[in-house]
Tab-separated table of C-alpha atoms in Angstrom:
chain	number	residue	atom	x	y	z
A	30	UNK	CA	15.376	-0.899	13.574
A	31	UNK	CA	14.804	1.174	16.674
A	32	UNK	CA	12.721	4.311	16.302
A	33	UNK	CA	15.224	7.191	16.206
A	34	UNK	CA	14.245	10.419	14.447
A	35	UNK	CA	17.606	12.053	15.176
A	36	UNK	CA	19.501	9.320	13.308
A	37	UNK	CA	16.956	9.418	10.504
A	38	UNK	CA	17.570	13.131	10.103
A	39	UNK	CA	21.334	12.591	9.998
A	40	UNK	CA	21.080	9.970	7.253
A	41	UNK	CA	18.602	12.060	5.244
A	42	UNK	CA	21.003	15.002	5.518
A	43	UNK	CA	23.972	12.964	4.274
A	44	UNK	CA	21.808	11.472	1.543
A	45	UNK	CA	20.811	14.963	0.463
A	46	UNK	CA	24.442	16.125	0.464
A	47	UNK	CA	25.322	13.136	-1.710
A	48	UNK	CA	22.721	14.078	-4.321
A	49	UNK	CA	19.738	11.913	-3.342
A	50	UNK	CA	16.638	13.605	-4.754
A	51	UNK	CA	14.379	11.612	-2.437
A	52	UNK	CA	16.359	12.776	0.614
A	53	UNK	CA	16.066	16.358	-0.653
A	54	UNK	CA	12.279	15.997	-0.840
A	55	UNK	CA	12.040	14.466	2.630
A	56	UNK	CA	14.118	17.261	4.156
A	57	UNK	CA	12.153	19.861	2.232
A	58	UNK	CA	8.907	18.477	3.635
A	59	UNK	CA	10.290	18.277	7.180
A	60	UNK	CA	11.445	21.891	7.163
A	61	UNK	CA	8.188	22.993	5.555
A	62	UNK	CA	6.061	21.229	8.177
A	63	UNK	CA	8.400	21.412	11.171
A	64	UNK	CA	8.760	17.629	11.587
A	65	UNK	CA	11.568	17.014	14.130
A	66	UNK	CA	13.181	20.277	12.984
A	67	UNK	CA	12.264	23.926	13.389
A	68	UNK	CA	10.050	25.217	10.593
A	69	UNK	CA	12.181	27.046	8.066
A	70	UNK	CA	10.594	27.993	4.750
A	71	UNK	CA	13.854	29.185	3.182
A	72	UNK	CA	15.630	25.891	3.921
A	73	UNK	CA	12.624	23.978	2.564
A	74	UNK	CA	12.710	26.174	-0.554
A	75	UNK	CA	16.380	25.360	-1.114
A	76	UNK	CA	15.752	21.603	-0.942
A	77	UNK	CA	12.645	21.620	-3.107
A	78	UNK	CA	14.183	23.880	-5.760
A	79	UNK	CA	17.073	21.472	-6.346
A	80	UNK	CA	14.635	18.623	-7.019
A	81	UNK	CA	12.268	20.820	-9.069
A	82	UNK	CA	15.171	21.974	-11.310
A	83	UNK	CA	15.993	18.313	-11.991
A	84	UNK	CA	12.357	17.440	-12.759
A	85	UNK	CA	11.854	20.495	-14.991
A	86	UNK	CA	14.885	19.494	-17.045
A	87	UNK	CA	13.362	16.041	-17.535
A	88	UNK	CA	9.990	17.516	-18.465
A	89	UNK	CA	11.535	19.823	-21.067
A	90	UNK	CA	12.973	16.701	-22.680
A	91	UNK	CA	9.516	15.062	-22.561
A	92	UNK	CA	10.805	12.468	-20.115
A	93	UNK	CA	8.217	13.107	-17.385
A	94	UNK	CA	5.587	10.392	-16.983
A	95	UNK	CA	2.445	11.109	-14.956
A	96	UNK	CA	1.580	8.388	-12.463
A	97	UNK	CA	-1.864	7.611	-11.047
A	98	UNK	CA	-2.052	8.046	-7.297
A	99	UNK	CA	-4.860	5.766	-6.150
A	100	UNK	CA	-6.512	6.746	-2.863
A	101	UNK	CA	-7.353	3.477	-1.089
A	102	UNK	CA	-10.091	5.037	1.040
A	103	UNK	CA	-12.139	5.711	-2.081
A	104	UNK	CA	-12.193	2.061	-3.193
A	105	UNK	CA	-11.930	0.045	-0.027
A	106	UNK	CA	-14.165	-2.789	-1.155
A	107	UNK	CA	-13.628	-3.111	-4.886
A	108	UNK	CA	-10.139	-2.072	-5.862
A	109	UNK	CA	-10.377	-3.753	-9.268
A	110	UNK	CA	-12.900	-1.129	-10.360
A	111	UNK	CA	-10.737	1.850	-9.399
A	112	UNK	CA	-11.038	4.480	-12.108
A	113	UNK	CA	-7.344	5.398	-11.687
A	114	UNK	CA	-6.232	1.930	-12.807
A	115	UNK	CA	-7.712	0.312	-15.901
A	116	UNK	CA	-9.146	-3.105	-15.133
A	117	UNK	CA	-7.838	-5.812	-17.479
A	118	UNK	CA	-11.319	-6.912	-18.557
A	119	UNK	CA	-12.276	-3.318	-19.330
A	120	UNK	CA	-9.059	-2.899	-21.293
A	121	UNK	CA	-9.934	-5.956	-23.384
A	122	UNK	CA	-13.397	-4.509	-23.990
A	123	UNK	CA	-11.863	-1.199	-25.102
A	124	UNK	CA	-9.596	-3.078	-27.483
A	125	UNK	CA	-12.647	-4.825	-28.912
A	126	UNK	CA	-14.423	-1.485	-29.416
A	127	UNK	CA	-11.297	0.000	-31.005
A	128	UNK	CA	-11.091	-2.858	-33.483
A	129	UNK	CA	-14.778	-2.328	-34.273
A	130	UNK	CA	-13.964	1.239	-35.317
A	131	UNK	CA	-14.726	3.356	-32.245
A	132	UNK	CA	-12.527	6.368	-33.030
A	133	UNK	CA	-12.731	7.948	-29.581
A	134	UNK	CA	-11.614	4.702	-27.937
A	135	UNK	CA	-8.792	4.354	-30.477
A	136	UNK	CA	-7.464	7.803	-29.566
A	137	UNK	CA	-7.830	7.109	-25.839
A	138	UNK	CA	-5.926	3.801	-26.062
A	139	UNK	CA	-3.275	5.519	-28.155
A	140	UNK	CA	-2.782	8.166	-25.465
A	141	UNK	CA	-2.655	5.574	-22.666
A	142	UNK	CA	0.007	3.551	-24.462
A	143	UNK	CA	1.947	6.652	-25.534
A	144	UNK	CA	2.811	7.647	-21.979
A	145	UNK	CA	1.948	4.456	-20.079
A	146	UNK	CA	-1.030	5.432	-17.924
A	147	UNK	CA	-3.685	3.728	-15.792
A	148	UNK	CA	-1.437	0.756	-15.126
A	149	UNK	CA	-0.655	0.073	-18.810
A	150	UNK	CA	2.923	-0.243	-20.037
A	151	UNK	CA	4.309	2.417	-22.326
A	152	UNK	CA	4.156	0.941	-25.829
A	153	UNK	CA	4.925	3.259	-28.757
A	154	UNK	CA	3.994	0.639	-31.355
A	155	UNK	CA	0.510	0.149	-29.942
A	156	UNK	CA	0.094	3.905	-29.537
A	157	UNK	CA	0.998	4.527	-33.190
A	158	UNK	CA	-1.242	1.651	-34.312
A	159	UNK	CA	-4.329	3.130	-32.637
A	160	UNK	CA	-3.518	6.705	-33.679
A	161	UNK	CA	-3.127	5.654	-37.341
A	162	UNK	CA	-6.481	3.844	-37.277
A	163	UNK	CA	-8.194	6.900	-35.778
A	164	UNK	CA	-6.416	9.315	-38.148
A	165	UNK	CA	-7.554	7.258	-41.122
A	166	UNK	CA	-11.103	7.736	-39.849
A	167	UNK	CA	-10.544	11.514	-39.755
A	168	UNK	CA	-9.639	12.158	-36.093
A	169	UNK	CA	-7.782	15.470	-35.794
A	170	UNK	CA	-6.537	14.558	-32.301
A	171	UNK	CA	-5.011	11.341	-33.635
A	172	UNK	CA	-3.265	13.254	-36.444
A	173	UNK	CA	-1.828	15.686	-33.917
A	174	UNK	CA	-0.562	12.905	-31.649
A	175	UNK	CA	1.121	11.191	-34.610
A	176	UNK	CA	2.830	14.518	-35.330
A	177	UNK	CA	3.931	14.684	-31.689
A	178	UNK	CA	5.407	11.173	-31.870
A	179	UNK	CA	7.450	12.005	-34.986
A	180	UNK	CA	8.557	15.350	-33.550
A	181	UNK	CA	9.911	13.770	-30.348
A	182	UNK	CA	11.036	10.505	-31.938
A	183	UNK	CA	10.710	6.981	-30.535
A	184	UNK	CA	11.287	3.373	-31.684
A	185	UNK	CA	7.915	3.188	-33.458
A	186	UNK	CA	8.133	6.664	-35.016
A	187	UNK	CA	11.765	7.767	-35.565
A	188	UNK	CA	12.300	11.531	-35.314
A	189	UNK	CA	11.212	13.119	-38.589
A	190	UNK	CA	10.401	16.833	-38.807
A	191	UNK	CA	8.808	16.581	-42.238
A	192	UNK	CA	6.384	13.858	-41.140
A	193	UNK	CA	5.639	15.773	-37.937
A	194	UNK	CA	4.892	18.912	-39.987
A	195	UNK	CA	2.593	16.904	-42.275
A	196	UNK	CA	0.442	15.509	-39.473
A	197	UNK	CA	0.420	18.722	-37.418
A	198	UNK	CA	-0.754	20.596	-40.523
A	199	UNK	CA	-3.517	18.037	-41.175
A	200	UNK	CA	-4.758	18.464	-37.604
A	201	UNK	CA	-4.378	22.280	-37.624
A	202	UNK	CA	-6.407	22.537	-40.835
A	203	UNK	CA	-9.263	20.995	-38.861
A	204	UNK	CA	-8.841	23.647	-36.158
A	205	UNK	CA	-7.246	21.218	-33.709
A	206	UNK	CA	-5.460	22.913	-30.788
A	207	UNK	CA	-2.794	20.201	-30.446
A	208	UNK	CA	-1.953	20.490	-34.147
A	209	UNK	CA	-1.734	24.295	-33.932
A	210	UNK	CA	0.549	23.986	-30.889
A	211	UNK	CA	2.720	21.480	-32.789
A	212	UNK	CA	3.184	23.869	-35.703
A	213	UNK	CA	4.092	26.553	-33.184
A	214	UNK	CA	6.807	24.317	-31.727
A	215	UNK	CA	8.263	23.612	-35.185
A	216	UNK	CA	8.570	27.335	-35.914
A	217	UNK	CA	9.770	28.199	-32.407
A	218	UNK	CA	12.641	25.681	-32.434
A	219	UNK	CA	13.267	25.705	-36.192
A	220	UNK	CA	12.550	22.008	-36.729
A	221	UNK	CA	12.162	21.361	-40.455
A	222	UNK	CA	11.371	25.053	-40.999
A	223	UNK	CA	13.328	28.271	-40.293
A	224	UNK	CA	13.015	29.715	-36.796
A	225	UNK	CA	10.140	32.157	-36.895
A	226	UNK	CA	8.980	33.518	-33.542
A	227	UNK	CA	6.200	35.499	-35.187
A	228	UNK	CA	4.646	32.385	-36.716
A	229	UNK	CA	5.203	30.458	-33.497
A	230	UNK	CA	3.440	33.207	-31.513
A	231	UNK	CA	0.493	33.134	-33.931
A	232	UNK	CA	0.025	29.375	-33.653
A	233	UNK	CA	0.476	29.360	-29.863
A	234	UNK	CA	-2.126	32.102	-29.498
A	235	UNK	CA	-4.655	30.207	-31.618
A	236	UNK	CA	-4.090	27.001	-29.628
A	237	UNK	CA	-4.182	28.870	-26.302
A	238	UNK	CA	-7.514	30.446	-27.212
A	239	UNK	CA	-8.859	26.916	-27.608
A	240	UNK	CA	-7.731	26.164	-24.060
A	241	UNK	CA	-4.690	23.969	-24.798
A	242	UNK	CA	-2.493	24.313	-21.640
A	243	UNK	CA	0.790	23.494	-23.390
A	244	UNK	CA	0.227	26.420	-25.757
A	245	UNK	CA	-0.615	28.685	-22.815
A	246	UNK	CA	2.672	27.640	-21.220
A	247	UNK	CA	4.625	28.363	-24.426
A	248	UNK	CA	3.137	31.863	-24.600
A	249	UNK	CA	4.095	32.400	-20.971
A	250	UNK	CA	7.625	31.209	-21.684
A	251	UNK	CA	8.010	33.540	-24.684
A	252	UNK	CA	7.031	36.554	-22.563
A	253	UNK	CA	9.126	35.317	-19.593
A	254	UNK	CA	12.292	34.815	-21.646
A	255	UNK	CA	11.697	37.549	-24.234
A	256	UNK	CA	11.814	35.082	-27.120
A	257	UNK	CA	10.604	37.014	-30.177
A	258	UNK	CA	8.643	39.426	-27.962
A	259	UNK	CA	9.417	42.057	-25.338
A	260	UNK	CA	9.775	40.612	-21.866
A	261	UNK	CA	6.526	41.026	-20.022
A	262	UNK	CA	6.362	39.312	-16.646
A	263	UNK	CA	2.718	40.201	-16.115
A	264	UNK	CA	1.704	38.451	-19.341
A	265	UNK	CA	4.084	35.597	-18.536
A	266	UNK	CA	2.414	35.177	-15.131
A	267	UNK	CA	-1.032	35.301	-16.742
A	268	UNK	CA	-0.296	32.483	-19.182
A	269	UNK	CA	1.660	30.389	-16.673
A	270	UNK	CA	-1.248	30.691	-14.270
A	271	UNK	CA	-3.805	29.682	-16.941
A	272	UNK	CA	-1.735	26.627	-17.885
A	273	UNK	CA	-1.139	25.687	-14.238
A	274	UNK	CA	-4.902	25.456	-13.670
A	275	UNK	CA	-4.885	22.457	-16.025
A	276	UNK	CA	-1.897	20.953	-14.211
A	277	UNK	CA	0.758	21.863	-16.813
A	278	UNK	CA	3.906	20.990	-14.801
A	279	UNK	CA	6.381	23.372	-16.461
A	280	UNK	CA	3.953	26.253	-15.982
A	281	UNK	CA	3.806	25.385	-12.275
A	282	UNK	CA	7.619	25.290	-12.172
A	283	UNK	CA	7.985	28.752	-13.712
A	284	UNK	CA	5.347	30.165	-11.378
A	285	UNK	CA	7.433	28.793	-8.505
A	286	UNK	CA	10.505	30.482	-9.992
A	287	UNK	CA	8.678	33.805	-10.159
A	288	UNK	CA	7.425	33.582	-6.550
A	289	UNK	CA	10.831	32.398	-5.282
A	290	UNK	CA	12.686	35.350	-6.825
A	291	UNK	CA	9.900	37.938	-6.698
A	292	UNK	CA	9.996	38.319	-10.484
A	293	UNK	CA	6.828	40.015	-11.689
A	294	UNK	CA	5.036	39.159	-8.425
A	295	UNK	CA	5.424	39.842	-4.735
A	296	UNK	CA	7.916	37.304	-3.380
A	297	UNK	CA	6.312	34.501	-1.359
A	298	UNK	CA	8.461	31.702	0.032
A	299	UNK	CA	5.464	29.613	1.100
A	300	UNK	CA	3.760	29.834	-2.317
A	301	UNK	CA	7.018	29.030	-4.102
A	302	UNK	CA	7.611	25.977	-1.898
A	303	UNK	CA	4.081	24.646	-2.466
A	304	UNK	CA	4.489	25.041	-6.232
A	305	UNK	CA	7.964	23.466	-6.275
A	306	UNK	CA	6.597	20.601	-4.182
A	307	UNK	CA	3.929	19.919	-6.812
A	308	UNK	CA	6.620	19.687	-9.504
A	309	UNK	CA	8.864	17.469	-7.365
A	310	UNK	CA	6.042	14.969	-6.922
A	311	UNK	CA	6.209	14.204	-10.665
A	312	UNK	CA	9.578	12.469	-10.251
A	313	UNK	CA	10.179	8.861	-11.292
A	314	UNK	CA	9.929	7.802	-7.633
A	315	UNK	CA	6.170	8.369	-7.919
A	316	UNK	CA	6.086	5.062	-9.800
A	317	UNK	CA	6.123	3.482	-6.336
A	318	UNK	CA	2.440	4.421	-6.169
A	319	UNK	CA	1.706	1.780	-8.772
A	320	UNK	CA	3.846	-0.950	-7.203
A	321	UNK	CA	2.388	-0.147	-3.775
A	322	UNK	CA	-1.160	-0.251	-5.152
A	323	UNK	CA	-0.702	-3.584	-6.914
A	324	UNK	CA	1.002	-5.049	-3.832
A	325	UNK	CA	-2.015	-4.016	-1.744
A	326	UNK	CA	-4.419	-5.385	-4.334
A	327	UNK	CA	-2.539	-8.722	-4.339
A	328	UNK	CA	-2.696	-8.963	-0.550
A	329	UNK	CA	0.950	-8.073	0.147
A	330	UNK	CA	0.019	-5.394	2.676
A	331	UNK	CA	3.483	-5.213	4.300
A	332	UNK	CA	5.220	-4.399	1.021
A	333	UNK	CA	2.500	-1.896	0.148
A	334	UNK	CA	2.775	-0.151	3.514
A	335	UNK	CA	6.580	0.181	3.300
A	336	UNK	CA	6.320	1.878	-0.109
A	337	UNK	CA	3.448	4.146	0.880
A	338	UNK	CA	5.270	5.070	4.102
A	339	UNK	CA	8.370	6.151	2.146
A	340	UNK	CA	6.230	8.278	-0.194
A	341	UNK	CA	4.463	9.688	2.858
A	342	UNK	CA	7.849	10.753	4.270
A	343	UNK	CA	8.435	12.572	0.985
A	344	UNK	CA	5.283	14.612	1.536
A	345	UNK	CA	2.769	12.926	-0.771
A	346	UNK	CA	-0.632	13.531	0.825
A	347	UNK	CA	-2.235	10.528	-0.928
A	348	UNK	CA	0.518	8.249	0.398
A	349	UNK	CA	0.026	9.619	3.913
A	350	UNK	CA	-3.699	8.893	3.628
A	351	UNK	CA	-3.056	5.378	2.305
A	352	UNK	CA	-0.504	4.589	5.025
A	353	UNK	CA	-2.932	5.723	7.712
A	354	UNK	CA	-5.720	3.714	6.082
A	355	UNK	CA	-3.660	0.498	6.064
A	356	UNK	CA	-2.540	0.966	9.668
A	357	UNK	CA	-6.069	1.747	10.815
A	358	UNK	CA	-7.454	-1.260	8.914
A	359	UNK	CA	-4.922	-3.460	10.655
A	360	UNK	CA	-5.970	-2.113	14.042
A	361	UNK	CA	-9.636	-2.735	13.218
A	362	UNK	CA	-8.861	-6.287	12.124
A	363	UNK	CA	-6.867	-6.932	15.305
A	364	UNK	CA	-9.661	-5.555	17.486
A	365	UNK	CA	-12.259	-7.809	15.827
A	366	UNK	CA	-9.932	-10.824	16.194
A	367	UNK	CA	-9.534	-10.194	19.923
A	368	UNK	CA	-13.314	-10.074	20.164
A	369	UNK	CA	-13.511	-13.385	18.296
A	370	UNK	CA	-11.047	-15.040	20.697
A	371	UNK	CA	-13.199	-14.077	23.677
A	372	UNK	CA	-16.427	-14.999	21.894
A	373	UNK	CA	-15.315	-18.505	20.885
A	374	UNK	CA	-12.932	-19.104	23.780
A	375	UNK	CA	-9.780	-19.405	21.674
A	376	UNK	CA	-6.816	-19.332	24.043
A	377	UNK	CA	-8.988	-17.924	26.814
A	378	UNK	CA	-12.305	-18.544	28.520
A	379	UNK	CA	-15.493	-17.671	26.675
A	380	UNK	CA	-16.454	-14.156	27.696
A	381	UNK	CA	-19.296	-12.637	25.707
A	382	UNK	CA	-19.171	-9.394	27.634
A	383	UNK	CA	-15.497	-8.780	26.801
A	384	UNK	CA	-16.105	-9.821	23.188
A	385	UNK	CA	-18.921	-7.297	22.927
A	386	UNK	CA	-16.633	-4.605	24.349
A	387	UNK	CA	-13.992	-5.225	21.659
A	388	UNK	CA	-16.587	-5.341	18.899
A	389	UNK	CA	-18.033	-2.045	20.160
A	390	UNK	CA	-14.603	-0.385	20.024
A	391	UNK	CA	-14.075	-1.672	16.460
A	392	UNK	CA	-17.469	-0.227	15.514
A	393	UNK	CA	-17.032	3.164	17.179
A	394	UNK	CA	-13.383	3.780	16.320
A	395	UNK	CA	-12.818	1.936	13.037
A	396	UNK	CA	-16.335	1.532	11.577
A	397	UNK	CA	-15.676	-2.162	10.965
A	398	UNK	CA	-18.547	-3.843	9.104
A	399	UNK	CA	-17.571	-7.244	10.542
A	400	UNK	CA	-17.709	-5.866	14.081
A	401	UNK	CA	-21.116	-4.310	13.372
A	402	UNK	CA	-22.450	-7.653	12.190
A	403	UNK	CA	-21.020	-9.529	15.174
A	404	UNK	CA	-22.361	-6.994	17.655
A	405	UNK	CA	-25.784	-7.062	15.979
A	406	UNK	CA	-25.880	-10.851	16.411
A	407	UNK	CA	-25.034	-10.496	20.096
A	408	UNK	CA	-27.774	-7.902	20.624
A	409	UNK	CA	-30.201	-10.132	18.759
A	410	UNK	CA	-29.543	-13.063	21.099
A	411	UNK	CA	-28.605	-11.171	24.262
A	412	UNK	CA	-25.097	-12.615	24.439
A	413	UNK	CA	-23.054	-10.702	27.018
A	414	UNK	CA	-25.306	-7.666	26.602
A	415	UNK	CA	-28.986	-6.945	27.072
A	416	UNK	CA	-31.143	-8.253	24.251
A	417	UNK	CA	-32.193	-5.419	21.933
A	418	UNK	CA	-33.857	-6.321	18.629
A	419	UNK	CA	-34.107	-2.709	17.456
A	420	UNK	CA	-30.381	-2.104	18.004
A	421	UNK	CA	-29.599	-5.415	16.305
A	422	UNK	CA	-31.550	-4.303	13.222
A	423	UNK	CA	-29.729	-0.961	13.172
A	424	UNK	CA	-26.295	-2.574	13.408
A	425	UNK	CA	-27.122	-5.056	10.646
A	426	UNK	CA	-28.194	-2.146	8.424
A	427	UNK	CA	-25.020	-0.220	9.270
A	428	UNK	CA	-22.884	-3.228	8.317
A	429	UNK	CA	-24.602	-3.441	4.929
A	430	UNK	CA	-24.113	0.288	4.340
A	431	UNK	CA	-20.444	0.147	5.353
A	432	UNK	CA	-19.422	-2.811	3.203
A	433	UNK	CA	-20.976	-4.176	-0.011
A	434	UNK	CA	-19.620	-7.610	0.974
A	435	UNK	CA	-21.969	-7.587	3.962
A	436	UNK	CA	-25.146	-7.245	1.881
A	437	UNK	CA	-25.880	-10.972	1.516
A	438	UNK	CA	-25.021	-12.025	5.118
A	439	UNK	CA	-27.062	-9.098	6.436
A	440	UNK	CA	-29.987	-9.995	4.193
A	441	UNK	CA	-30.151	-13.537	5.570
A	442	UNK	CA	-29.560	-12.376	9.137
A	443	UNK	CA	-32.434	-9.898	8.904
A	444	UNK	CA	-34.655	-12.506	7.230
A	445	UNK	CA	-33.977	-14.863	10.107
A	446	UNK	CA	-34.519	-12.141	12.699
A	447	UNK	CA	-37.844	-11.047	11.192
A	448	UNK	CA	-38.987	-14.633	10.684
A	449	UNK	CA	-38.299	-15.545	14.290
A	450	UNK	CA	-39.968	-12.339	15.424
A	451	UNK	CA	-43.030	-13.260	13.386
A	452	UNK	CA	-43.062	-16.783	14.838
A	453	UNK	CA	-42.888	-15.291	18.291
A	454	UNK	CA	-45.818	-12.999	17.594
A	455	UNK	CA	-48.061	-15.518	15.833
A	456	UNK	CA	-47.260	-19.116	16.651
A	457	UNK	CA	-46.481	-18.881	20.341
A	458	UNK	CA	-49.267	-16.649	21.563
A	459	UNK	CA	-51.017	-17.880	24.698
A	460	UNK	CA	-54.763	-17.115	24.448
A	461	UNK	CA	-55.576	-17.693	28.115
A	462	UNK	CA	-53.033	-15.500	29.855
A	463	UNK	CA	-52.760	-12.929	27.003
A	464	UNK	CA	-49.009	-12.980	27.469
A	465	UNK	CA	-46.303	-13.636	24.948
A	466	UNK	CA	-44.204	-16.715	25.508
A	467	UNK	CA	-41.077	-17.690	23.775
A	468	UNK	CA	-40.222	-21.390	23.368
A	469	UNK	CA	-36.618	-22.126	24.143
A	470	UNK	CA	-35.510	-23.323	20.752
A	471	UNK	CA	-32.096	-24.282	22.076
A	472	UNK	CA	-33.770	-27.186	23.900
A	473	UNK	CA	-36.126	-28.010	21.027
A	474	UNK	CA	-33.810	-28.151	17.987
A	475	UNK	CA	-30.340	-27.716	19.498
A	476	UNK	CA	-27.914	-24.803	19.826
A	477	UNK	CA	-27.722	-24.251	16.061
A	478	UNK	CA	-31.406	-23.596	15.508
A	479	UNK	CA	-30.659	-20.221	13.895
A	480	UNK	CA	-28.662	-21.948	11.150
A	481	UNK	CA	-31.601	-24.308	10.665
A	482	UNK	CA	-33.933	-21.313	10.196
A	483	UNK	CA	-31.564	-19.671	7.696
A	484	UNK	CA	-31.433	-22.924	5.739
A	485	UNK	CA	-35.210	-23.089	5.783
A	486	UNK	CA	-35.460	-19.516	4.477
A	487	UNK	CA	-33.004	-20.263	1.667
A	488	UNK	CA	-34.984	-23.377	0.702
A	489	UNK	CA	-38.226	-21.365	0.601
A	490	UNK	CA	-36.607	-18.651	-1.531
A	491	UNK	CA	-35.244	-21.234	-3.993
A	492	UNK	CA	-38.677	-22.890	-4.173
A	493	UNK	CA	-40.378	-19.550	-4.861
A	494	UNK	CA	-37.851	-18.499	-7.498
A	495	UNK	CA	-38.086	-21.887	-9.237
A	496	UNK	CA	-41.863	-21.720	-9.415
A	497	UNK	CA	-41.715	-18.117	-10.622
A	498	UNK	CA	-39.517	-19.068	-13.609
A	499	UNK	CA	-41.908	-21.897	-14.480
């Protein structure tokens, strides 16, 4: 469609009026940043708060699922090893270790399957399986997570307060913060035991002292709402802030509420908007990060870009970075291709000078390893530019540093360059005139003499390695 920001704004506005959470986020970000509208913090606050209220309600029902946001610029060459997404082979290895009795791995796999993280599907049965194995081996964390599963209820562990109390108690007796927090929840909400705010406060305090952010949030909420204690907004802010430092989403939401209304703190629209924005980005639409990532990994760059671009419109900084990265990579690829067309004479006359110009732009502007390699080759042989062996070496080294995939081609290119330099210095020295002379190898062994030399080097290396093993 034609580029038309005015129409886009109209449709986003109608989408927002019709209840579209994604439209609300896009408008919130536009008014926050002044994108095709005048900056207006209060309007941005209104849009973000509506989405944040929706997300907070989901989180209170334990329906929020964190999603990994992979930054493509950090793993440009080897996406399969990205720490945000668990590689399948590594997952199989973890399963092997878990079956061999590695308790820490059992708990980790249980957590990943419980909420569906690092690219793994949510699977309550697998989560319970690994937690039970670890609990049998004495893991307090595993006991606490089993208690959590029975407290919330799911297909593998139907809601059962008595069973939840049993496992939370087992974990708490070992001093486990998650178990202590679980017992606090049971007393706070009266699940399987009478409501007892005093007991809940005691357990939350013990868990909070151990640094468990969910317990810190619960303490903040008790002081914010006056549940079993006197309302104390300063203490509420303290505990919300502590929990928010660990990324506890509901703590961030209530901090936003306090800044938006000026409750217990000096009102700050900008701070409230930034906090609401962080909560909004936990919505189910963030799952597009995973589909976009896997599309990119599978080579479907167009599909990946469309999804990242939508998330970028919604204000996700990682998506904005990824969209820019894909677009810039495309420009670099196009620039190198244009250089190739002029170098080989595809669809145009051979023009080494123009090819070198395009390669230089790809090097300077996009840091393309392929362009570095091509330009190094041209400097080495003086094609379209003045011959410069030192610059050729530097560009080859830069290509290897920029891309791991360039290591082997650069190695052979440098081997050939140094070998030919050595031949020039030793074999073709004229004793009588004391001047260096270079034999025109193009006439001696044909235009592909450099490939012949590379082949010779490879043969020598194979011969040396073979004899070494003997």
